[in-house]
Tab-separated table of C-alpha atoms in Angstrom:
chain	number	residue	atom	x	y	z
A	1	MET	CA	134.011	143.349	336.413
A	2	MET	CA	137.190	145.057	335.199
A	3	ARG	CA	136.914	148.776	334.566
A	4	VAL	CA	138.346	150.381	331.462
A	5	ARG	CA	141.434	152.542	331.808
A	6	GLU	CA	139.906	155.434	329.883
A	7	ARG	CA	136.533	156.813	330.972
A	8	LYS	CA	134.287	157.789	328.048
A	9	ASN	CA	131.077	159.748	327.795
A	10	VAL	CA	128.463	157.571	326.056
A	11	VAL	CA	124.896	158.485	325.096
A	12	VAL	CA	122.439	155.626	324.659
A	13	VAL	CA	119.312	156.416	322.640
A	14	GLY	CA	116.384	154.207	323.650
A	15	ALA	CA	115.454	152.566	326.958
A	16	GLY	CA	114.219	149.236	325.684
A	17	LEU	CA	115.978	146.050	326.741
A	18	ALA	CA	118.825	146.550	324.250
A	19	GLY	CA	119.504	150.150	325.286
A	20	LEU	CA	119.229	149.467	329.002
A	21	VAL	CA	121.555	146.469	329.025
A	22	ALA	CA	124.060	148.467	326.957
A	23	GLY	CA	123.868	151.393	329.384
A	24	TRP	CA	124.072	149.073	332.388
A	25	ARG	CA	127.158	147.288	331.130
A	26	LEU	CA	128.882	150.515	330.025
A	27	GLN	CA	128.276	152.076	333.428
A	28	ARG	CA	129.692	149.026	335.191
A	29	LEU	CA	132.772	149.324	333.012
A	30	GLY	CA	133.275	152.822	334.396
A	31	HIS	CA	131.959	154.997	331.589
A	32	GLU	CA	129.718	158.015	332.046
A	33	VAL	CA	126.340	157.100	330.552
A	34	ALA	CA	123.193	159.050	329.662
A	35	VAL	CA	120.123	157.141	328.427
A	36	LEU	CA	117.518	159.090	326.454
A	37	GLU	CA	113.958	157.753	326.114
A	38	ARG	CA	111.137	159.586	324.365
A	39	SER	CA	108.331	157.806	326.258
A	40	GLU	CA	107.641	158.065	329.977
A	41	ARG	CA	108.510	154.452	330.807
A	42	PRO	CA	111.358	152.051	330.031
A	43	GLY	CA	111.056	148.627	328.433
A	44	GLY	CA	109.680	149.043	324.924
A	45	ARG	CA	107.937	145.795	323.948
A	46	ALA	CA	108.921	144.360	327.349
A	47	ASP	CA	106.799	146.937	329.164
A	48	GLY	CA	103.825	146.007	331.342
A	49	GLN	CA	102.085	147.104	334.490
A	50	TRP	CA	100.394	145.796	337.616
A	51	ILE	CA	96.629	146.314	337.836
A	52	ASP	CA	94.821	145.083	340.955
A	53	GLY	CA	97.416	142.372	341.548
A	54	PHE	CA	97.574	141.167	337.929
A	55	CYS	CA	100.620	141.522	335.675
A	56	MET	CA	99.243	142.879	332.395
A	57	ASP	CA	101.931	142.535	329.711
A	58	ARG	CA	102.028	144.497	326.472
A	59	SER	CA	103.420	141.504	324.604
A	60	LEU	CA	103.464	137.745	324.973
A	61	GLN	CA	107.039	136.675	325.684
A	62	THR	CA	108.061	133.465	327.415
A	63	LEU	CA	111.600	132.394	328.257
A	64	HIS	CA	113.604	129.204	328.404
A	65	SER	CA	116.673	128.122	330.311
A	66	GLY	CA	118.806	128.676	327.205
A	67	ASP	CA	118.289	132.463	327.494
A	68	ARG	CA	121.615	132.767	329.298
A	69	ARG	CA	122.329	136.467	328.691
A	70	LEU	CA	118.929	137.663	329.877
A	71	LEU	CA	118.923	135.339	332.883
A	72	GLY	CA	122.476	136.402	333.723
A	73	TRP	CA	121.512	140.071	333.563
A	74	ILE	CA	118.600	139.382	335.900
A	75	GLY	CA	121.146	138.091	338.388
A	76	GLU	CA	123.350	141.183	337.947
A	77	LEU	CA	120.355	143.395	338.644
A	78	GLY	CA	119.744	141.637	341.951
A	79	LEU	CA	116.404	140.218	340.797
A	80	ARG	CA	117.233	136.526	340.976
A	81	ASP	CA	115.295	135.846	344.190
A	82	ARG	CA	112.231	137.742	342.911
A	83	LEU	CA	112.046	136.434	339.349
A	84	LEU	CA	113.763	133.040	339.310
A	85	PRO	CA	113.689	130.101	338.986
A	86	LEU	CA	111.469	130.030	335.931
A	87	ARG	CA	107.964	128.759	336.529
A	88	PRO	CA	107.668	125.693	334.238
A	89	LEU	CA	105.286	125.886	331.283
A	90	GLN	CA	103.341	123.062	329.678
A	91	LEU	CA	103.485	123.489	325.887
A	92	SER	CA	100.159	122.656	324.237
A	93	GLN	CA	98.799	122.889	320.725
A	94	VAL	CA	95.403	123.103	319.104
A	95	HIS	CA	94.263	120.406	316.680
A	96	ARG	CA	90.710	120.458	315.337
A	97	GLY	CA	89.658	122.884	318.010
A	98	VAL	CA	91.077	120.915	320.948
A	99	SER	CA	94.226	121.804	322.901
A	100	SER	CA	96.556	118.918	323.816
A	101	PRO	CA	99.985	118.795	325.554
A	102	ILE	CA	102.978	118.409	323.244
A	103	ASP	CA	106.740	117.934	323.560
A	104	PRO	CA	108.260	119.693	320.524
A	105	GLN	CA	111.793	119.555	321.895
A	106	SER	CA	112.327	115.829	321.328
A	107	LEU	CA	111.961	114.284	317.891
A	108	MET	CA	109.741	111.553	319.317
A	109	GLY	CA	107.602	114.307	320.811
A	110	VAL	CA	107.365	116.001	317.405
A	111	ALA	CA	106.193	112.721	315.915
A	112	CYS	CA	103.386	112.653	318.493
A	113	ILE	CA	102.060	116.172	317.796
A	114	PRO	CA	98.394	115.829	316.746
A	115	GLY	CA	98.084	116.190	312.996
A	116	VAL	CA	101.620	115.045	312.111
A	117	ARG	CA	101.313	112.244	309.567
A	118	LYS	CA	103.127	108.959	310.076
A	119	ARG	CA	104.771	109.087	306.655
A	120	ASP	CA	106.239	112.482	307.575
A	121	TRP	CA	107.527	111.792	311.089
A	122	ARG	CA	109.550	108.874	309.757
A	123	ARG	CA	111.527	111.429	307.757
A	124	LEU	CA	112.710	113.008	311.015
A	125	LEU	CA	115.469	110.394	310.945
A	126	ARG	CA	117.253	112.894	308.692
A	127	TRP	CA	117.334	115.428	311.513
A	128	GLY	CA	120.663	114.485	313.088
A	129	ARG	CA	122.552	114.486	309.795
A	130	LEU	CA	121.122	117.839	308.689
A	131	MET	CA	121.764	119.605	311.997
A	132	ALA	CA	125.315	118.248	312.162
A	133	ARG	CA	125.899	119.944	308.812
A	134	TYR	CA	124.382	123.294	309.799
A	135	ARG	CA	125.202	123.602	313.509
A	136	PRO	CA	128.738	125.046	313.095
A	137	LEU	CA	127.185	128.112	311.410
A	138	LEU	CA	124.455	128.657	313.989
A	139	ASP	CA	125.402	131.257	316.586
A	140	PRO	CA	122.419	132.980	318.308
A	141	THR	CA	124.720	135.873	319.294
A	142	ALA	CA	125.865	136.408	315.680
A	143	PRO	CA	123.068	135.170	313.387
A	144	GLU	CA	124.772	136.656	310.318
A	145	ARG	CA	127.285	133.789	310.482
A	146	ALA	CA	124.578	131.644	308.865
A	147	ALA	CA	124.242	133.986	305.860
A	148	SER	CA	125.346	131.228	303.481
A	149	LEU	CA	122.196	129.264	304.455
A	150	ASP	CA	119.861	132.196	303.824
A	151	TYR	CA	118.712	131.175	300.344
A	152	ARG	CA	115.693	129.070	301.249
A	153	GLY	CA	112.555	129.625	303.267
A	154	ALA	CA	111.662	127.606	306.352
A	155	ALA	CA	108.534	126.321	304.616
A	156	ASP	CA	110.339	125.012	301.512
A	157	PHE	CA	113.135	123.555	303.617
A	158	THR	CA	110.820	121.735	306.025
A	159	ARG	CA	108.489	120.407	303.357
A	160	LEU	CA	111.386	119.137	301.277
A	161	TYR	CA	113.064	117.205	304.080
A	162	PHE	CA	110.235	116.371	306.486
A	163	GLY	CA	106.873	116.831	304.776
A	164	GLU	CA	103.822	119.108	304.798
A	165	SER	CA	102.361	118.054	308.144
A	166	ILE	CA	105.672	118.635	309.973
A	167	PHE	CA	105.653	122.209	308.717
A	168	ASP	CA	101.967	122.899	309.387
A	169	ARG	CA	101.838	121.280	312.830
A	170	TRP	CA	105.304	121.854	314.260
A	171	VAL	CA	107.553	124.338	312.468
A	172	ALA	CA	104.999	127.016	311.538
A	173	PRO	CA	103.337	127.225	314.998
A	174	GLU	CA	106.762	127.367	316.661
A	175	LEU	CA	107.983	130.176	314.421
A	176	ASN	CA	104.724	132.117	314.503
A	177	GLY	CA	104.981	132.298	318.276
A	178	SER	CA	107.990	134.618	317.957
A	179	PHE	CA	108.395	135.942	314.426
A	180	ALA	CA	106.328	138.338	312.354
A	181	GLY	CA	105.339	137.977	308.740
A	182	ASP	CA	104.208	135.124	306.535
A	183	GLU	CA	105.667	131.825	307.699
A	184	HIS	CA	106.144	130.900	304.053
A	185	GLU	CA	108.540	133.836	303.582
A	186	LEU	CA	110.523	133.323	306.789
A	187	SER	CA	114.153	132.287	306.317
A	188	ARG	CA	115.139	128.759	307.251
A	189	VAL	CA	117.972	130.360	309.263
A	190	ALA	CA	115.377	131.608	311.764
A	191	ALA	CA	114.140	128.050	312.294
A	192	LEU	CA	117.644	126.586	312.502
A	193	LEU	CA	118.747	129.177	315.063
A	194	GLY	CA	115.677	128.487	317.172
A	195	TRP	CA	116.314	124.756	317.172
A	196	ALA	CA	119.951	125.314	318.066
A	197	SER	CA	119.166	127.629	321.013
A	198	CYS	CA	116.519	125.241	322.364
A	199	ALA	CA	118.727	122.158	321.835
A	200	THR	CA	115.900	120.514	319.884
A	201	GLY	CA	116.589	116.850	319.289
A	202	GLN	CA	119.584	116.804	321.642
A	203	ALA	CA	120.061	114.941	324.898
A	204	ARG	CA	120.188	118.030	327.104
A	205	SER	CA	116.829	119.548	327.939
A	206	VAL	CA	115.733	123.191	327.923
A	207	LEU	CA	113.097	124.328	330.398
A	208	HIS	CA	110.370	126.571	328.975
A	209	GLY	CA	108.929	128.861	331.594
A	210	LEU	CA	107.858	132.206	332.968
A	211	LEU	CA	109.502	134.699	335.224
A	212	ARG	CA	107.847	134.689	338.643
A	213	LEU	CA	106.830	138.296	338.039
A	214	GLY	CA	106.459	140.300	334.842
A	215	LEU	CA	109.297	140.774	332.364
A	216	HIS	CA	108.815	144.539	332.782
A	217	GLU	CA	110.413	144.241	336.231
A	218	VAL	CA	113.768	143.836	334.438
A	219	PRO	CA	113.831	147.166	332.550
A	220	MET	CA	112.303	148.944	335.540
A	221	ALA	CA	115.109	147.722	337.820
A	222	ALA	CA	117.796	148.531	335.235
A	223	ALA	CA	116.424	152.041	334.703
A	224	GLU	CA	116.508	152.747	338.438
A	225	GLY	CA	120.272	152.262	338.387
A	226	LEU	CA	120.888	154.416	335.307
A	227	PRO	CA	120.576	158.129	334.521
A	228	VAL	CA	117.564	157.821	332.204
A	229	ARG	CA	115.946	160.988	330.843
A	230	TYR	CA	112.325	160.344	329.919
A	231	GLY	CA	110.230	162.358	327.516
A	232	VAL	CA	113.289	163.247	325.449
A	233	SER	CA	113.260	162.783	321.669
A	234	VAL	CA	116.523	162.712	319.768
A	235	ALA	CA	116.286	164.772	316.598
A	236	ARG	CA	119.686	163.844	315.194
A	237	VAL	CA	123.229	162.801	315.976
A	238	ASP	CA	126.127	164.439	314.141
A	239	GLU	CA	129.870	164.092	314.241
A	240	ALA	CA	131.475	167.037	316.033
A	241	PRO	CA	134.276	168.938	314.248
A	242	ALA	CA	136.680	168.352	317.143
A	243	GLY	CA	135.786	164.660	317.431
A	244	GLY	CA	132.990	162.764	319.118
A	245	PHE	CA	129.317	163.557	318.575
A	246	THR	CA	126.655	166.141	319.232
A	247	VAL	CA	123.206	164.795	320.149
A	248	GLU	CA	120.341	167.188	319.435
A	249	CYS	CA	117.369	166.608	321.766
A	250	GLN	CA	113.887	167.933	322.346
A	251	SER	CA	111.713	167.507	325.432
A	252	GLN	CA	107.953	167.004	325.329
A	253	SER	CA	107.537	170.656	326.304
A	254	GLY	CA	109.349	171.634	323.109
A	255	ALA	CA	112.561	172.770	324.780
A	256	ARG	CA	115.628	171.976	322.708
A	257	GLY	CA	119.086	171.106	323.928
A	258	GLY	CA	122.206	169.185	323.053
A	259	LEU	CA	124.640	166.697	324.518
A	260	GLU	CA	128.218	165.924	323.647
A	261	ALA	CA	129.433	162.346	323.595
A	262	ASP	CA	132.549	160.348	322.812
A	263	ALA	CA	130.366	157.501	321.571
A	264	VAL	CA	126.681	156.875	320.831
A	265	VAL	CA	124.630	153.675	320.989
A	266	ILE	CA	121.345	153.901	319.072
A	267	ALA	CA	118.978	151.275	320.478
A	268	THR	CA	115.773	152.110	318.636
A	269	SER	CA	113.844	150.660	315.726
A	270	ALA	CA	115.668	150.525	312.406
A	271	GLY	CA	113.666	153.411	310.967
A	272	GLU	CA	114.384	155.624	313.964
A	273	ALA	CA	118.074	154.707	313.851
A	274	ALA	CA	118.284	155.732	310.192
A	275	ARG	CA	116.537	159.034	310.901
A	276	ILE	CA	118.670	159.904	313.927
A	277	ALA	CA	122.024	158.993	312.367
A	278	GLY	CA	121.140	159.932	308.798
A	279	SER	CA	123.903	162.511	308.319
A	280	MET	CA	126.611	159.937	309.088
A	281	LEU	CA	125.325	156.885	307.251
A	282	SER	CA	126.855	155.438	304.110
A	283	SER	CA	124.606	154.446	301.221
A	284	ALA	CA	125.025	150.773	302.187
A	285	GLU	CA	123.831	151.523	305.722
A	286	ARG	CA	120.848	153.503	304.448
A	287	ASP	CA	119.926	150.619	302.165
A	288	PHE	CA	120.075	148.200	305.076
A	289	PHE	CA	117.888	150.269	307.377
A	290	GLY	CA	115.444	150.992	304.588
A	291	ALA	CA	114.963	147.278	303.936
A	292	VAL	CA	114.132	146.359	307.560
A	293	THR	CA	110.401	145.678	307.922
A	294	TYR	CA	108.149	145.100	310.900
A	295	GLY	CA	104.894	143.292	311.447
A	296	PRO	CA	101.931	144.591	313.457
A	297	SER	CA	100.947	143.113	316.801
A	298	VAL	CA	97.753	142.826	318.795
A	299	THR	CA	98.081	141.498	322.348
A	300	LEU	CA	95.244	141.038	324.807
A	301	ALA	CA	95.726	140.374	328.521
A	302	ALA	CA	92.654	139.279	330.495
A	303	ALA	CA	92.435	139.072	334.291
A	304	LEU	CA	90.146	136.250	335.429
A	305	ALA	CA	88.378	135.702	338.739
A	306	ARG	CA	89.185	131.990	338.451
A	307	ALA	CA	91.863	130.047	336.589
A	308	PRO	CA	90.790	128.126	333.448
A	309	SER	CA	93.697	125.673	333.886
A	310	GLY	CA	95.461	124.097	336.836
A	311	ILE	CA	98.950	124.524	335.359
A	312	PRO	CA	100.630	127.283	333.319
A	313	GLN	CA	100.277	126.570	329.615
A	314	LEU	CA	101.554	128.103	326.418
A	315	VAL	CA	99.004	127.130	323.794
A	316	ARG	CA	100.124	127.293	320.169
A	317	VAL	CA	97.461	127.671	317.503
A	318	PRO	CA	98.513	126.604	313.982
A	319	HIS	CA	97.302	128.950	311.270
A	320	VAL	CA	95.665	125.997	309.535
A	321	GLU	CA	93.142	126.003	312.407
A	322	GLY	CA	91.718	129.259	311.043
A	323	LEU	CA	91.516	131.027	314.424
A	324	PRO	CA	92.477	134.703	314.987
A	325	VAL	CA	95.008	133.769	317.700
A	326	GLU	CA	98.437	132.200	317.181
A	327	SER	CA	99.531	131.762	320.804
A	328	MET	CA	97.938	131.984	324.230
A	329	LEU	CA	99.517	131.999	327.677
A	330	VAL	CA	97.228	130.634	330.404
A	331	GLU	CA	98.310	131.029	334.031
A	332	PRO	CA	96.703	130.054	337.331
A	333	GLY	CA	97.500	132.495	340.098
A	334	ILE	CA	100.027	131.721	342.829
A	335	ALA	CA	101.052	133.519	346.001
A	336	GLY	CA	103.423	136.342	345.067
A	337	GLY	CA	103.035	135.576	341.364
A	338	ARG	CA	101.727	137.267	338.229
A	339	ALA	CA	98.093	136.729	339.284
A	340	PRO	CA	96.521	136.411	342.751
A	341	MET	CA	95.987	132.980	344.262
A	342	GLY	CA	92.751	131.418	343.002
A	343	CYS	CA	92.555	133.781	340.018
A	344	GLY	CA	93.841	133.402	336.489
A	345	LEU	CA	95.520	135.360	333.729
A	346	ILE	CA	95.379	134.891	329.968
A	347	THR	CA	97.683	136.721	327.572
A	348	LEU	CA	97.171	136.097	323.877
A	349	ARG	CA	98.736	137.259	320.650
A	350	ALA	CA	96.594	137.633	317.542
A	351	THR	CA	97.711	136.517	314.115
A	352	GLU	CA	99.233	139.119	311.842
A	353	ARG	CA	96.457	138.504	309.331
A	354	PHE	CA	93.896	139.396	312.003
A	355	ALA	CA	95.884	142.503	312.976
A	356	HIS	CA	96.016	143.688	309.356
A	357	ALA	CA	92.341	142.949	308.700
A	358	ASN	CA	91.238	144.878	311.795
A	359	GLU	CA	93.490	147.937	311.596
A	360	SER	CA	90.506	150.287	311.634
A	361	ALA	CA	88.357	148.269	314.062
A	362	SER	CA	87.681	149.551	317.558
A	363	ASP	CA	89.310	148.053	320.645
A	364	GLU	CA	85.923	146.669	321.694
A	365	VAL	CA	85.541	144.751	318.413
A	366	LEU	CA	89.019	143.282	318.705
A	367	GLU	CA	88.525	142.248	322.328
A	368	LYS	CA	85.222	140.553	321.537
A	369	SER	CA	86.759	138.530	318.691
A	370	LEU	CA	89.800	137.465	320.726
A	371	LEU	CA	87.807	136.600	323.838
A	372	GLY	CA	85.589	134.473	321.604
A	373	CYS	CA	88.665	132.430	320.735
A	374	VAL	CA	89.460	132.038	324.444
A	375	GLU	CA	85.929	130.814	325.059
A	376	HIS	CA	86.269	128.351	322.186
A	377	LEU	CA	89.384	126.747	323.699
A	378	PHE	CA	88.482	127.182	327.391
A	379	PRO	CA	84.671	127.072	327.656
A	380	MET	CA	83.043	129.323	330.284
A	381	SER	CA	86.388	131.003	331.098
A	382	THR	CA	85.304	134.400	329.764
A	383	GLU	CA	82.455	134.499	332.272
A	384	SER	CA	85.065	135.243	334.951
A	385	VAL	CA	86.856	138.076	333.103
A	386	ARG	CA	87.380	140.975	335.519
A	387	PHE	CA	89.115	143.390	333.147
A	388	THR	CA	91.316	143.396	330.046
A	389	ARG	CA	94.178	145.338	328.536
A	390	LEU	CA	94.604	145.532	324.767
A	391	ASP	CA	97.870	146.578	323.128
A	392	ARG	CA	97.992	147.188	319.378
A	393	ARG	CA	100.921	148.449	317.321
A	394	SER	CA	101.215	148.902	313.582
A	395	GLU	CA	104.960	148.145	313.553
A	396	SER	CA	106.197	145.964	316.379
A	397	ILE	CA	108.061	142.775	315.529
A	398	PRO	CA	110.970	142.713	313.044
A	399	ARG	CA	110.692	140.333	310.103
A	400	PHE	CA	113.412	137.824	309.270
A	401	ASP	CA	112.414	136.725	305.792
A	402	VAL	CA	114.721	135.097	303.255
A	403	GLY	CA	117.629	137.446	302.557
A	404	VAL	CA	117.628	139.250	305.900
A	405	TYR	CA	120.584	137.314	307.306
A	406	ARG	CA	122.634	138.031	304.187
A	407	ALA	CA	121.768	141.716	304.643
A	408	LEU	CA	122.839	141.489	308.299
A	409	ASP	CA	126.153	140.012	307.245
A	410	ARG	CA	126.793	142.856	304.787
A	411	PHE	CA	125.768	145.423	307.397
A	412	ARG	CA	128.148	144.007	310.000
A	413	ARG	CA	131.029	144.156	307.517
A	414	VAL	CA	130.222	147.788	306.685
A	415	GLU	CA	130.056	148.594	310.414
A	416	ARG	CA	133.482	147.050	310.986
A	417	ASP	CA	134.896	149.206	308.197
A	418	ARG	CA	133.383	152.384	309.665
A	419	ARG	CA	134.619	151.520	313.136
A	420	ALA	CA	138.103	150.983	311.717
A	421	LEU	CA	137.906	154.643	310.653
A	422	SER	CA	137.280	155.578	314.324
A	423	ARG	CA	133.531	156.151	314.073
A	424	ARG	CA	132.244	155.343	317.568
A	425	LEU	CA	128.608	154.935	316.566
A	426	TYR	CA	126.883	151.642	317.433
A	427	PHE	CA	123.479	150.144	316.788
A	428	ALA	CA	121.528	147.783	319.018
A	429	GLY	CA	118.056	146.353	318.552
A	430	ASP	CA	116.112	143.157	318.038
A	431	TYR	CA	116.120	143.694	314.268
A	432	LEU	CA	119.875	142.831	314.369
A	433	ILE	CA	119.488	139.500	316.198
A	434	GLY	CA	115.917	138.248	316.585
A	435	PRO	CA	112.493	139.147	318.015
A	436	ARG	CA	112.759	137.615	321.499
A	437	ALA	CA	113.745	139.376	324.731
A	438	GLU	CA	116.982	137.374	324.825
A	439	ASP	CA	117.842	138.682	321.353
A	440	ALA	CA	117.397	142.312	322.406
A	441	VAL	CA	119.753	141.742	325.344
A	442	VAL	CA	122.292	140.085	323.033
A	443	ALA	CA	122.117	143.102	320.690
A	444	GLY	CA	122.857	145.510	323.537
A	445	LEU	CA	125.734	143.427	324.863
A	446	ARG	CA	127.229	143.094	321.386
A	447	ALA	CA	127.243	146.869	320.918
A	448	VAL	CA	129.189	147.198	324.179
A	449	ARG	CA	131.610	144.487	323.135
A	450	ASP	CA	132.260	146.289	319.836
A	451	PHE	CA	132.902	149.504	321.761
A	452	GLU	CA	135.331	147.735	324.105
A	453	ASP	CA	137.160	146.207	321.141
A	454	ASP	CA	137.500	149.628	319.530
A	455	LEU	CA	138.935	151.134	322.701
A	456	SER	CA	141.463	148.315	322.940
A	457	ASP	CA	142.478	148.745	319.292
A	458	GLY	CA	142.605	152.531	319.582
């Protein structure tokens, strides 16, 4: 990779995927980088840990072969032989309490999803014409380009063109597997971008799969090659009188200090970004950050003494089924994999409605309810549970409801204006792109690209 002519001092706030990939790329370009993380571990939502040979994730995130930036970064980190190729996943879906294999990538496969009515799947003939109209605006690395389409929800759009059963049995379960919030409020842009990135309905195929080891191996490897300071909270970032920035920090022991930087990348949640950079934000930027909302998450990982399934499966659970789970990853163990040979691993994500309704419930109550759903779909599997790990967060996954992509477009235009005035402050986070791991990586890389463009123009 070419190195920049002028070495800059850059502070990156946040050691999630977005912050780490930004720091990694900046360091490779020859800049001096410092990454500040208030927790004791890197990764954010991509964090996890090994317990007795089982990979216990804090979130349920699967990948597909279209995740080019994340997979490319894995190669740069030297992890290709350990994590790739992806372990193929069978996509399944629950209908009337029974899980069956599905193929939601092909239109014929969508027509065969249990519960899709014949009168509705015939309307899928409109698919090619509609996607040909929208595809030029669909860029997963710049979702704001589709702002002109952000005036209708995914539910209204799908029901209008394809019917109720297509929404209930295909679109909603697919979106609920990644996005937070009410599927009826979600922007149709989110659905269109997902179909574009997965090449749904196209001749080329996209492989859905799992990394051979946990996703948390990626941020751990990246952090080892970066100067990351853990246990450091950033109180605020201000513009320095002589140019650049001052970064006011505080350690967990209460000791205060400061850093000077030529540029700052804030890779935190939207609320944290607004707090840290508050003194430098315009009213339009404050309005944008204030409007970003997040949904809660409850994830349960269960280590099993025996596998409930012979092949890895991602089971989608439509909300119309009335179960407390919206997706479930079931894995049989393999040698050198995420679970020991002969054992099994189940990672499930609860519905947002369940998370809201059980905010004050104990971990034991939540685990019992969620394991009951596992037992319902995979009878007798819970008898072999060795141990579990529950992760619950009140604000975890960014929402992309109708209007968000228009707000993103306005925010990007404001950011370009501020950068034109030589403000070297950049934001990176999944709330700017999408909720998946690939989206966080894209956000970090885009912040670096903006910084490079500014140096070239300066």
